[in-house]
Amino acid sequence: MFDKLYVALIHYPILKKDGSIVSTAVTNFDVHDISRTCRTYNVKNYFLVTNLPAQRKIVEKVLDYWLNGYGGEFNPNRKEALEIFKIKNYLEDVIEEIEKNEGERPKIVFTSAKARNNVVSFEELKNQIKDSDHPFLILFGTGWGMPEEIREISDYDLEPIRANGEFNHLSVRAAVAITLDRLIGEIV
């Protein structure tokens, strides 16, 4: 059911506006806010994927402060949320860890704000997760989205979040929260 749900925020490989592959910068909000959302919805682990050593060092400092330093004493809720957080170099490392922990490869869910064909609805995916014993990994991109090769290795391509307007530029933090609420909502 929903006890084998994982989330990953991809900072590499990511599309640049011109379509080339880049690494995007990690923000503090990527670490804190998405961890809090994932913990609220009982996500097993939240992975942040970056291949840049300097970015990893920044994240490790933030984690040390909140998990081992004064931050954890000051705000135990934030510490608890960050206990599900993990940082990995590549998506393959995330898949490998989940496979090791669960005994099988996770079903991978691709997300994007871009309109595309052959997508699964939130309701369909919710039912798939609810009726399955398989682990699920929901991927979120940064920058201008994840490249096609990630979509090609995914088992599901989730429909984009749409509002009743033409503007469509949610923060990834908002997209994670909306997605988890639509998939899990009051079920947890």
PDB file of N, CA and C in Angstrom, residues 3-109:
ATOM      1  N   ASP A   3       2.980   2.258   2.294  1.00  0.00           N
ATOM      2  CA  ASP A   3       4.131   2.185   3.201  1.00  0.00           C
ATOM      3  C   ASP A   3       5.445   1.941   2.469  1.00  0.00           C
ATOM      4  N   LYS A   4       5.411   1.900   1.147  1.00  0.00           N
ATOM      5  CA  LYS A   4       6.629   1.722   0.346  1.00  0.00           C
ATOM      6  C   LYS A   4       6.738   2.838  -0.687  1.00  0.00           C
ATOM      7  N   LEU A   5       6.413   4.042  -0.254  1.00  0.00           N
ATOM      8  CA  LEU A   5       6.416   5.181  -1.152  1.00  0.00           C
ATOM      9  C   LEU A   5       7.664   6.022  -0.916  1.00  0.00           C
ATOM     10  N   TYR A   6       8.373   6.345  -1.998  1.00  0.00           N
ATOM     11  CA  TYR A   6       9.599   7.126  -1.953  1.00  0.00           C
ATOM     12  C   TYR A   6       9.466   8.311  -2.900  1.00  0.00           C
ATOM     13  N   VAL A   7      10.195   9.372  -2.593  1.00  0.00           N
ATOM     14  CA  VAL A   7      10.224  10.564  -3.435  1.00  0.00           C
ATOM     15  C   VAL A   7      11.675  10.918  -3.715  1.00  0.00           C
ATOM     16  N   ALA A   8      11.954  11.367  -4.938  1.00  0.00           N
ATOM     17  CA  ALA A   8      13.293  11.870  -5.276  1.00  0.00           C
ATOM     18  C   ALA A   8      13.163  13.183  -6.031  1.00  0.00           C
ATOM     19  N   LEU A   9      13.984  14.143  -5.629  1.00  0.00           N
ATOM     20  CA  LEU A   9      14.096  15.411  -6.337  1.00  0.00           C
ATOM     21  C   LEU A   9      15.393  15.364  -7.133  1.00  0.00           C
ATOM     22  N   ILE A  10      15.278  15.479  -8.439  1.00  0.00           N
ATOM     23  CA  ILE A  10      16.418  15.322  -9.332  1.00  0.00           C
ATOM     24  C   ILE A  10      17.028  16.692  -9.656  1.00  0.00           C
ATOM     25  N   HIS A  11      18.314  16.833  -9.335  1.00  0.00           N
ATOM     26  CA  HIS A  11      19.074  18.020  -9.725  1.00  0.00           C
ATOM     27  C   HIS A  11      20.065  17.691 -10.841  1.00  0.00           C
ATOM     28  N   TYR A  12      20.223  16.409 -11.140  1.00  0.00           N
ATOM     29  CA  TYR A  12      21.032  15.971 -12.275  1.00  0.00           C
ATOM     30  C   TYR A  12      20.592  14.567 -12.666  1.00  0.00           C
ATOM     31  N   PRO A  13      20.366  14.310 -13.930  1.00  0.00           N
ATOM     32  CA  PRO A  13      20.423  15.195 -15.080  1.00  0.00           C
ATOM     33  C   PRO A  13      19.120  15.996 -15.226  1.00  0.00           C
ATOM     34  N   ILE A  14      19.277  17.255 -15.565  1.00  0.00           N
ATOM     35  CA  ILE A  14      18.139  18.161 -15.720  1.00  0.00           C
ATOM     36  C   ILE A  14      18.307  18.938 -17.019  1.00  0.00           C
ATOM     37  N   LEU A  15      17.183  19.283 -17.613  1.00  0.00           N
ATOM     38  CA  LEU A  15      17.218  20.070 -18.843  1.00  0.00           C
ATOM     39  C   LEU A  15      17.409  21.552 -18.539  1.00  0.00           C
ATOM     40  N   LYS A  16      18.258  22.170 -19.327  1.00  0.00           N
ATOM     41  CA  LYS A  16      18.410  23.617 -19.322  1.00  0.00           C
ATOM     42  C   LYS A  16      17.378  24.157 -20.315  1.00  0.00           C
ATOM     43  N   LYS A  17      17.121  25.442 -20.286  1.00  0.00           N
ATOM     44  CA  LYS A  17      16.120  26.044 -21.172  1.00  0.00           C
ATOM     45  C   LYS A  17      16.354  25.682 -22.640  1.00  0.00           C
ATOM     46  N   ASP A  18      17.632  25.567 -23.046  1.00  0.00           N
ATOM     47  CA  ASP A  18      17.953  25.248 -24.436  1.00  0.00           C
ATOM     48  C   ASP A  18      17.920  23.750 -24.748  1.00  0.00           C
ATOM     49  N   GLY A  19      17.563  22.926 -23.741  1.00  0.00           N
ATOM     50  CA  GLY A  19      17.459  21.478 -23.947  1.00  0.00           C
ATOM     51  C   GLY A  19      18.717  20.701 -23.605  1.00  0.00           C
ATOM     52  N   SER A  20      19.800  21.381 -23.269  1.00  0.00           N
ATOM     53  CA  SER A  20      21.023  20.671 -22.884  1.00  0.00           C
ATOM     54  C   SER A  20      20.891  20.157 -21.443  1.00  0.00           C
ATOM     55  N   ILE A  21      21.760  19.208 -21.106  1.00  0.00           N
ATOM     56  CA  ILE A  21      21.736  18.588 -19.778  1.00  0.00           C
ATOM     57  C   ILE A  21      22.658  19.361 -18.833  1.00  0.00           C
ATOM     58  N   VAL A  22      22.125  19.678 -17.642  1.00  0.00           N
ATOM     59  CA  VAL A  22      22.897  20.405 -16.629  1.00  0.00           C
ATOM     60  C   VAL A  22      22.611  19.831 -15.242  1.00  0.00           C
ATOM     61  N   SER A  23      23.364  20.338 -14.273  1.00  0.00           N
ATOM     62  CA  SER A  23      23.068  20.129 -12.858  1.00  0.00           C
ATOM     63  C   SER A  23      22.505  21.438 -12.339  1.00  0.00           C
ATOM     64  N   THR A  24      21.416  21.384 -11.584  1.00  0.00           N
ATOM     65  CA  THR A  24      20.835  22.597 -11.016  1.00  0.00           C
ATOM     66  C   THR A  24      21.274  22.749  -9.563  1.00  0.00           C
ATOM     67  N   ALA A  25      21.181  23.963  -9.060  1.00  0.00           N
ATOM     68  CA  ALA A  25      21.593  24.268  -7.693  1.00  0.00           C
ATOM     69  C   ALA A  25      20.540  23.804  -6.687  1.00  0.00           C
ATOM     70  N   VAL A  26      21.017  23.237  -5.609  1.00  0.00           N
ATOM     71  CA  VAL A  26      20.152  22.816  -4.504  1.00  0.00           C
ATOM     72  C   VAL A  26      19.837  24.042  -3.661  1.00  0.00           C
ATOM     73  N   THR A  27      18.598  24.150  -3.208  1.00  0.00           N
ATOM     74  CA  THR A  27      18.237  25.228  -2.284  1.00  0.00           C
ATOM     75  C   THR A  27      17.919  24.630  -0.917  1.00  0.00           C
ATOM     76  N   ASN A  28      18.013  25.456   0.085  1.00  0.00           N
ATOM     77  CA  ASN A  28      17.651  25.059   1.436  1.00  0.00           C
ATOM     78  C   ASN A  28      16.213  24.536   1.483  1.00  0.00           C
ATOM     79  N   PHE A  29      15.343  25.194   0.720  1.00  0.00           N
ATOM     80  CA  PHE A  29      13.938  24.788   0.693  1.00  0.00           C
ATOM     81  C   PHE A  29      13.762  23.375   0.140  1.00  0.00           C
ATOM     82  N   ASP A  30      14.608  23.009  -0.828  1.00  0.00           N
ATOM     83  CA  ASP A  30      14.550  21.653  -1.372  1.00  0.00           C
ATOM     84  C   ASP A  30      14.732  20.624  -0.256  1.00  0.00           C
ATOM     85  N   VAL A  31      15.608  20.934   0.668  1.00  0.00           N
ATOM     86  CA  VAL A  31      15.907  20.015   1.768  1.00  0.00           C
ATOM     87  C   VAL A  31      14.801  20.066   2.812  1.00  0.00           C
ATOM     88  N   HIS A  32      14.560  21.237   3.380  1.00  0.00           N
ATOM     89  CA  HIS A  32      13.625  21.386   4.498  1.00  0.00           C
ATOM     90  C   HIS A  32      12.167  21.130   4.134  1.00  0.00           C
ATOM     91  N   ASP A  33      11.679  21.916   3.180  1.00  0.00           N
ATOM     92  CA  ASP A  33      10.239  21.892   2.912  1.00  0.00           C
ATOM     93  C   ASP A  33       9.764  20.566   2.336  1.00  0.00           C
ATOM     94  N   ILE A  34      10.519  20.006   1.424  1.00  0.00           N
ATOM     95  CA  ILE A  34      10.082  18.735   0.836  1.00  0.00           C
ATOM     96  C   ILE A  34      10.203  17.618   1.874  1.00  0.00           C
ATOM     97  N   SER A  35      11.206  17.668   2.731  1.00  0.00           N
ATOM     98  CA  SER A  35      11.306  16.677   3.820  1.00  0.00           C
ATOM     99  C   SER A  35      10.086  16.751   4.723  1.00  0.00           C
ATOM    100  N   ARG A  36       9.674  17.952   5.058  1.00  0.00           N
ATOM    101  CA  ARG A  36       8.502  18.119   5.929  1.00  0.00           C
ATOM    102  C   ARG A  36       7.239  17.580   5.264  1.00  0.00           C
ATOM    103  N   THR A  37       7.075  17.882   3.990  1.00  0.00           N
ATOM    104  CA  THR A  37       5.908  17.374   3.260  1.00  0.00           C
ATOM    105  C   THR A  37       5.942  15.849   3.194  1.00  0.00           C
ATOM    106  N   CYS A  38       7.095  15.293   2.851  1.00  0.00           N
ATOM    107  CA  CYS A  38       7.213  13.828   2.753  1.00  0.00           C
ATOM    108  C   CYS A  38       6.952  13.165   4.097  1.00  0.00           C
ATOM    109  N   ARG A  39       7.465  13.730   5.153  1.00  0.00           N
ATOM    110  CA  ARG A  39       7.239  13.156   6.491  1.00  0.00           C
ATOM    111  C   ARG A  39       5.766  13.229   6.861  1.00  0.00           C
ATOM    112  N   THR A  40       5.113  14.324   6.513  1.00  0.00           N
ATOM    113  CA  THR A  40       3.681  14.489   6.793  1.00  0.00           C
ATOM    114  C   THR A  40       2.860  13.394   6.121  1.00  0.00           C
ATOM    115  N   TYR A  41       3.251  13.004   4.907  1.00  0.00           N
ATOM    116  CA  TYR A  41       2.521  11.981   4.161  1.00  0.00           C
ATOM    117  C   TYR A  41       3.134  10.587   4.304  1.00  0.00           C
ATOM    118  N   ASN A  42       3.985  10.398   5.302  1.00  0.00           N
ATOM    119  CA  ASN A  42       4.580   9.098   5.621  1.00  0.00           C
ATOM    120  C   ASN A  42       5.363   8.472   4.473  1.00  0.00           C
ATOM    121  N   VAL A  43       6.017   9.314   3.676  1.00  0.00           N
ATOM    122  CA  VAL A  43       6.924   8.814   2.648  1.00  0.00           C
ATOM    123  C   VAL A  43       8.096   8.154   3.376  1.00  0.00           C
ATOM    124  N   LYS A  44       8.515   7.012   2.884  1.00  0.00           N
ATOM    125  CA  LYS A  44       9.560   6.240   3.566  1.00  0.00           C
ATOM    126  C   LYS A  44      10.906   6.961   3.544  1.00  0.00           C
ATOM    127  N   ASN A  45      11.311   7.443   2.379  1.00  0.00           N
ATOM    128  CA  ASN A  45      12.530   8.248   2.261  1.00  0.00           C
ATOM    129  C   ASN A  45      12.338   9.287   1.182  1.00  0.00           C
ATOM    130  N   TYR A  46      12.944  10.437   1.403  1.00  0.00           N
ATOM    131  CA  TYR A  46      13.011  11.494   0.409  1.00  0.00           C
ATOM    132  C   TYR A  46      14.478  11.633   0.014  1.00  0.00           C
ATOM    133  N   PHE A  47      14.752  11.421  -1.267  1.00  0.00           N
ATOM    134  CA  PHE A  47      16.105  11.491  -1.798  1.00  0.00           C
ATOM    135  C   PHE A  47      16.289  12.773  -2.602  1.00  0.00           C
ATOM    136  N   LEU A  48      17.409  13.416  -2.405  1.00  0.00           N
ATOM    137  CA  LEU A  48      17.794  14.531  -3.243  1.00  0.00           C
ATOM    138  C   LEU A  48      18.993  14.053  -4.059  1.00  0.00           C
ATOM    139  N   VAL A  49      18.912  14.211  -5.375  1.00  0.00           N
ATOM    140  CA  VAL A  49      19.942  13.692  -6.273  1.00  0.00           C
ATOM    141  C   VAL A  49      20.732  14.852  -6.875  1.00  0.00           C
ATOM    142  N   THR A  50      22.014  14.922  -6.508  1.00  0.00           N
ATOM    143  CA  THR A  50      22.920  15.895  -7.111  1.00  0.00           C
ATOM    144  C   THR A  50      24.294  15.273  -7.273  1.00  0.00           C
ATOM    145  N   ASN A  51      24.892  15.503  -8.408  1.00  0.00           N
ATOM    146  CA  ASN A  51      26.208  14.945  -8.691  1.00  0.00           C
ATOM    147  C   ASN A  51      27.341  15.913  -8.353  1.00  0.00           C
ATOM    148  N   LEU A  52      27.020  17.084  -7.817  1.00  0.00           N
ATOM    149  CA  LEU A  52      28.031  18.097  -7.555  1.00  0.00           C
ATOM    150  C   LEU A  52      28.519  18.034  -6.116  1.00  0.00           C
ATOM    151  N   PRO A  53      29.812  17.753  -5.903  1.00  0.00           N
ATOM    152  CA  PRO A  53      30.353  17.661  -4.546  1.00  0.00           C
ATOM    153  C   PRO A  53      30.134  18.927  -3.713  1.00  0.00           C
ATOM    154  N   ALA A  54      30.246  20.096  -4.318  1.00  0.00           N
ATOM    155  CA  ALA A  54      30.052  21.351  -3.565  1.00  0.00           C
ATOM    156  C   ALA A  54      28.612  21.462  -3.063  1.00  0.00           C
ATOM    157  N   GLN A  55      27.648  21.041  -3.876  1.00  0.00           N
ATOM    158  CA  GLN A  55      26.238  21.069  -3.463  1.00  0.00           C
ATOM    159  C   GLN A  55      25.997  20.073  -2.328  1.00  0.00           C
ATOM    160  N   ARG A  56      26.594  18.904  -2.445  1.00  0.00           N
ATOM    161  CA  ARG A  56      26.452  17.885  -1.399  1.00  0.00           C
ATOM    162  C   ARG A  56      27.018  18.395  -0.073  1.00  0.00           C
ATOM    163  N   LYS A  57      28.124  19.100  -0.134  1.00  0.00           N
ATOM    164  CA  LYS A  57      28.759  19.635   1.071  1.00  0.00           C
ATOM    165  C   LYS A  57      27.837  20.638   1.780  1.00  0.00           C
ATOM    166  N   ILE A  58      27.193  21.490   1.004  1.00  0.00           N
ATOM    167  CA  ILE A  58      26.251  22.463   1.573  1.00  0.00           C
ATOM    168  C   ILE A  58      25.107  21.729   2.263  1.00  0.00           C
ATOM    169  N   VAL A  59      24.542  20.746   1.584  1.00  0.00           N
ATOM    170  CA  VAL A  59      23.425  19.983   2.155  1.00  0.00           C
ATOM    171  C   VAL A  59      23.861  19.258   3.428  1.00  0.00           C
ATOM    172  N   GLU A  60      25.045  18.675   3.411  1.00  0.00           N
ATOM    173  CA  GLU A  60      25.539  17.956   4.597  1.00  0.00           C
ATOM    174  C   GLU A  60      25.717  18.890   5.791  1.00  0.00           C
ATOM    175  N   LYS A  61      26.118  20.136   5.551  1.00  0.00           N
ATOM    176  CA  LYS A  61      26.225  21.117   6.633  1.00  0.00           C
ATOM    177  C   LYS A  61      24.844  21.434   7.220  1.00  0.00           C
ATOM    178  N   VAL A  62      23.894  21.625   6.341  1.00  0.00           N
ATOM    179  CA  VAL A  62      22.519  21.905   6.785  1.00  0.00           C
ATOM    180  C   VAL A  62      21.996  20.732   7.609  1.00  0.00           C
ATOM    181  N   LEU A  63      22.190  19.526   7.111  1.00  0.00           N
ATOM    182  CA  LEU A  63      21.728  18.333   7.821  1.00  0.00           C
ATOM    183  C   LEU A  63      22.404  18.192   9.176  1.00  0.00           C
ATOM    184  N   ASP A  64      23.697  18.433   9.223  1.00  0.00           N
ATOM    185  CA  ASP A  64      24.432  18.320  10.483  1.00  0.00           C
ATOM    186  C   ASP A  64      23.865  19.272  11.530  1.00  0.00           C
ATOM    187  N   TYR A  65      23.564  20.484  11.120  1.00  0.00           N
ATOM    188  CA  TYR A  65      23.003  21.469  12.053  1.00  0.00           C
ATOM    189  C   TYR A  65      21.656  20.995  12.612  1.00  0.00           C
ATOM    190  N   TRP A  66      20.796  20.499  11.730  1.00  0.00           N
ATOM    191  CA  TRP A  66      19.451  20.119  12.165  1.00  0.00           C
ATOM    192  C   TRP A  66      19.380  18.738  12.815  1.00  0.00           C
ATOM    193  N   LEU A  67      20.235  17.833  12.416  1.00  0.00           N
ATOM    194  CA  LEU A  67      20.183  16.477  12.964  1.00  0.00           C
ATOM    195  C   LEU A  67      21.106  16.278  14.167  1.00  0.00           C
ATOM    196  N   ASN A  68      22.246  16.962  14.183  1.00  0.00           N
ATOM    197  CA  ASN A  68      23.232  16.742  15.248  1.00  0.00           C
ATOM    198  C   ASN A  68      23.540  17.988  16.067  1.00  0.00           C
ATOM    199  N   GLY A  69      23.180  19.158  15.561  1.00  0.00           N
ATOM    200  CA  GLY A  69      23.519  20.403  16.223  1.00  0.00           C
ATOM    201  C   GLY A  69      22.336  21.011  16.968  1.00  0.00           C
ATOM    202  N   TYR A  70      22.479  22.294  17.218  1.00  0.00           N
ATOM    203  CA  TYR A  70      21.470  23.027  17.979  1.00  0.00           C
ATOM    204  C   TYR A  70      20.100  23.033  17.294  1.00  0.00           C
ATOM    205  N   GLY A  71      20.083  23.008  15.973  1.00  0.00           N
ATOM    206  CA  GLY A  71      18.817  23.052  15.250  1.00  0.00           C
ATOM    207  C   GLY A  71      17.843  21.964  15.665  1.00  0.00           C
ATOM    208  N   GLY A  72      18.369  20.758  15.886  1.00  0.00           N
ATOM    209  CA  GLY A  72      17.504  19.647  16.292  1.00  0.00           C
ATOM    210  C   GLY A  72      16.904  19.834  17.672  1.00  0.00           C
ATOM    211  N   GLU A  73      17.656  20.472  18.569  1.00  0.00           N
ATOM    212  CA  GLU A  73      17.122  20.783  19.903  1.00  0.00           C
ATOM    213  C   GLU A  73      16.096  21.899  19.801  1.00  0.00           C
ATOM    214  N   PHE A  74      16.412  22.905  18.989  1.00  0.00           N
ATOM    215  CA  PHE A  74      15.545  24.060  18.820  1.00  0.00           C
ATOM    216  C   PHE A  74      14.217  23.684  18.177  1.00  0.00           C
ATOM    217  N   ASN A  75      14.272  22.808  17.154  1.00  0.00           N
ATOM    218  CA  ASN A  75      13.062  22.437  16.423  1.00  0.00           C
ATOM    219  C   ASN A  75      13.048  20.927  16.170  1.00  0.00           C
ATOM    220  N   PRO A  76      12.575  20.142  17.163  1.00  0.00           N
ATOM    221  CA  PRO A  76      12.556  18.687  17.008  1.00  0.00           C
ATOM    222  C   PRO A  76      11.699  18.196  15.839  1.00  0.00           C
ATOM    223  N   ASN A  77      10.671  18.957  15.456  1.00  0.00           N
ATOM    224  CA  ASN A  77       9.843  18.550  14.313  1.00  0.00           C
ATOM    225  C   ASN A  77      10.645  18.566  13.018  1.00  0.00           C
ATOM    226  N   ARG A  78      11.479  19.583  12.857  1.00  0.00           N
ATOM    227  CA  ARG A  78      12.307  19.654  11.657  1.00  0.00           C
ATOM    228  C   ARG A  78      13.308  18.511  11.658  1.00  0.00           C
ATOM    229  N   LYS A  79      13.866  18.219  12.810  1.00  0.00           N
ATOM    230  CA  LYS A  79      14.812  17.103  12.922  1.00  0.00           C
ATOM    231  C   LYS A  79      14.138  15.800  12.507  1.00  0.00           C
ATOM    232  N   GLU A  80      12.933  15.572  13.014  1.00  0.00           N
ATOM    233  CA  GLU A  80      12.194  14.347  12.666  1.00  0.00           C
ATOM    234  C   GLU A  80      11.934  14.273  11.161  1.00  0.00           C
ATOM    235  N   ALA A  81      11.560  15.390  10.557  1.00  0.00           N
ATOM    236  CA  ALA A  81      11.297  15.405   9.111  1.00  0.00           C
ATOM    237  C   ALA A  81      12.566  15.089   8.329  1.00  0.00           C
ATOM    238  N   LEU A  82      13.690  15.610   8.767  1.00  0.00           N
ATOM    239  CA  LEU A  82      14.940  15.405   8.039  1.00  0.00           C
ATOM    240  C   LEU A  82      15.524  14.006   8.223  1.00  0.00           C
ATOM    241  N   GLU A  83      15.007  13.260   9.177  1.00  0.00           N
ATOM    242  CA  GLU A  83      15.510  11.895   9.385  1.00  0.00           C
ATOM    243  C   GLU A  83      15.165  10.961   8.225  1.00  0.00           C
ATOM    244  N   ILE A  84      14.206  11.328   7.393  1.00  0.00           N
ATOM    245  CA  ILE A  84      13.873  10.495   6.227  1.00  0.00           C
ATOM    246  C   ILE A  84      14.634  10.942   4.974  1.00  0.00           C
ATOM    247  N   PHE A  85      15.385  12.023   5.081  1.00  0.00           N
ATOM    248  CA  PHE A  85      16.110  12.615   3.951  1.00  0.00           C
ATOM    249  C   PHE A  85      17.414  11.875   3.670  1.00  0.00           C
ATOM    250  N   LYS A  86      17.701  11.671   2.380  1.00  0.00           N
ATOM    251  CA  LYS A  86      18.975  11.081   1.960  1.00  0.00           C
ATOM    252  C   LYS A  86      19.449  11.805   0.710  1.00  0.00           C
ATOM    253  N   ILE A  87      20.748  11.931   0.582  1.00  0.00           N
ATOM    254  CA  ILE A  87      21.316  12.561  -0.608  1.00  0.00           C
ATOM    255  C   ILE A  87      22.096  11.505  -1.395  1.00  0.00           C
ATOM    256  N   LYS A  88      21.906  11.521  -2.707  1.00  0.00           N
ATOM    257  CA  LYS A  88      22.569  10.555  -3.589  1.00  0.00           C
ATOM    258  C   LYS A  88      23.167  11.284  -4.784  1.00  0.00           C
ATOM    259  N   ASN A  89      24.187  10.676  -5.375  1.00  0.00           N
ATOM    260  CA  ASN A  89      24.840  11.265  -6.540  1.00  0.00           C
ATOM    261  C   ASN A  89      23.997  11.141  -7.811  1.00  0.00           C
ATOM    262  N   TYR A  90      23.363   9.976  -7.983  1.00  0.00           N
ATOM    263  CA  TYR A  90      22.653   9.686  -9.226  1.00  0.00           C
ATOM    264  C   TYR A  90      21.355   8.944  -8.942  1.00  0.00           C
ATOM    265  N   LEU A  91      20.426   9.038  -9.875  1.00  0.00           N
ATOM    266  CA  LEU A  91      19.155   8.322  -9.765  1.00  0.00           C
ATOM    267  C   LEU A  91      19.383   6.824  -9.604  1.00  0.00           C
ATOM    268  N   GLU A  92      20.369   6.280 -10.296  1.00  0.00           N
ATOM    269  CA  GLU A  92      20.662   4.843 -10.190  1.00  0.00           C
ATOM    270  C   GLU A  92      20.988   4.450  -8.746  1.00  0.00           C
ATOM    271  N   ASP A  93      21.629   5.346  -8.000  1.00  0.00           N
ATOM    272  CA  ASP A  93      21.940   5.085  -6.587  1.00  0.00           C
ATOM    273  C   ASP A  93      20.669   4.998  -5.752  1.00  0.00           C
ATOM    274  N   VAL A  94      19.704   5.837  -6.066  1.00  0.00           N
ATOM    275  CA  VAL A  94      18.410   5.824  -5.365  1.00  0.00           C
ATOM    276  C   VAL A  94      17.699   4.499  -5.630  1.00  0.00           C
ATOM    277  N   ILE A  95      17.602   4.139  -6.890  1.00  0.00           N
ATOM    278  CA  ILE A  95      16.920   2.892  -7.275  1.00  0.00           C
ATOM    279  C   ILE A  95      17.598   1.702  -6.609  1.00  0.00           C
ATOM    280  N   GLU A  96      18.918   1.702  -6.611  1.00  0.00           N
ATOM    281  CA  GLU A  96      19.675   0.606  -6.000  1.00  0.00           C
ATOM    282  C   GLU A  96      19.395   0.495  -4.493  1.00  0.00           C
ATOM    283  N   GLU A  97      19.344   1.625  -3.803  1.00  0.00           N
ATOM    284  CA  GLU A  97      19.062   1.579  -2.360  1.00  0.00           C
ATOM    285  C   GLU A  97      17.656   1.085  -2.066  1.00  0.00           C
ATOM    286  N   ILE A  98      16.693   1.548  -2.830  1.00  0.00           N
ATOM    287  CA  ILE A  98      15.315   1.085  -2.634  1.00  0.00           C
ATOM    288  C   ILE A  98      15.224  -0.411  -2.913  1.00  0.00           C
ATOM    289  N   GLU A  99      15.857  -0.845  -3.985  1.00  0.00           N
ATOM    290  CA  GLU A  99      15.869  -2.268  -4.342  1.00  0.00           C
ATOM    291  C   GLU A  99      16.488  -3.106  -3.218  1.00  0.00           C
ATOM    292  N   LYS A 100      17.566  -2.602  -2.645  1.00  0.00           N
ATOM    293  CA  LYS A 100      18.223  -3.305  -1.533  1.00  0.00           C
ATOM    294  C   LYS A 100      17.293  -3.375  -0.311  1.00  0.00           C
ATOM    295  N   ASN A 101      16.620  -2.272  -0.007  1.00  0.00           N
ATOM    296  CA  ASN A 101      15.741  -2.219   1.170  1.00  0.00           C
ATOM    297  C   ASN A 101      14.449  -3.002   0.993  1.00  0.00           C
ATOM    298  N   GLU A 102      13.907  -2.997  -0.212  1.00  0.00           N
ATOM    299  CA  GLU A 102      12.587  -3.595  -0.454  1.00  0.00           C
ATOM    300  C   GLU A 102      12.668  -4.976  -1.109  1.00  0.00           C
ATOM    301  N   GLY A 103      13.826  -5.349  -1.608  1.00  0.00           N
ATOM    302  CA  GLY A 103      13.970  -6.643  -2.270  1.00  0.00           C
ATOM    303  C   GLY A 103      13.484  -6.659  -3.702  1.00  0.00           C
ATOM    304  N   GLU A 104      13.160  -5.484  -4.253  1.00  0.00           N
ATOM    305  CA  GLU A 104      12.734  -5.380  -5.647  1.00  0.00           C
ATOM    306  C   GLU A 104      12.876  -3.943  -6.123  1.00  0.00           C
ATOM    307  N   ARG A 105      12.975  -3.816  -7.444  1.00  0.00           N
ATOM    308  CA  ARG A 105      13.091  -2.492  -8.059  1.00  0.00           C
ATOM    309  C   ARG A 105      11.769  -1.744  -7.869  1.00  0.00           C
ATOM    310  N   PRO A 106      11.832  -0.442  -7.542  1.00  0.00           N
ATOM    311  CA  PRO A 106      10.579   0.303  -7.391  1.00  0.00           C
ATOM    312  C   PRO A 106       9.920   0.586  -8.737  1.00  0.00           C
ATOM    313  N   LYS A 107       8.630   0.756  -8.704  1.00  0.00           N
ATOM    314  CA  LYS A 107       7.903   1.275  -9.856  1.00  0.00           C
ATOM    315  C   LYS A 107       8.210   2.772  -9.885  1.00  0.00           C
ATOM    316  N   ILE A 108       8.691   3.262 -11.005  1.00  0.00           N
ATOM    317  CA  ILE A 108       9.141   4.649 -11.103  1.00  0.00           C
ATOM    318  C   ILE A 108       8.054   5.507 -11.746  1.00  0.00           C
ATOM    319  N   VAL A 109       7.787   6.645 -11.116  1.00  0.00           N
ATOM    320  CA  VAL A 109       6.754   7.572 -11.575  1.00  0.00           C
ATOM    321  C   VAL A 109       7.425   8.873 -12.011  1.00  0.00           C
TER     322      VAL A 109
END
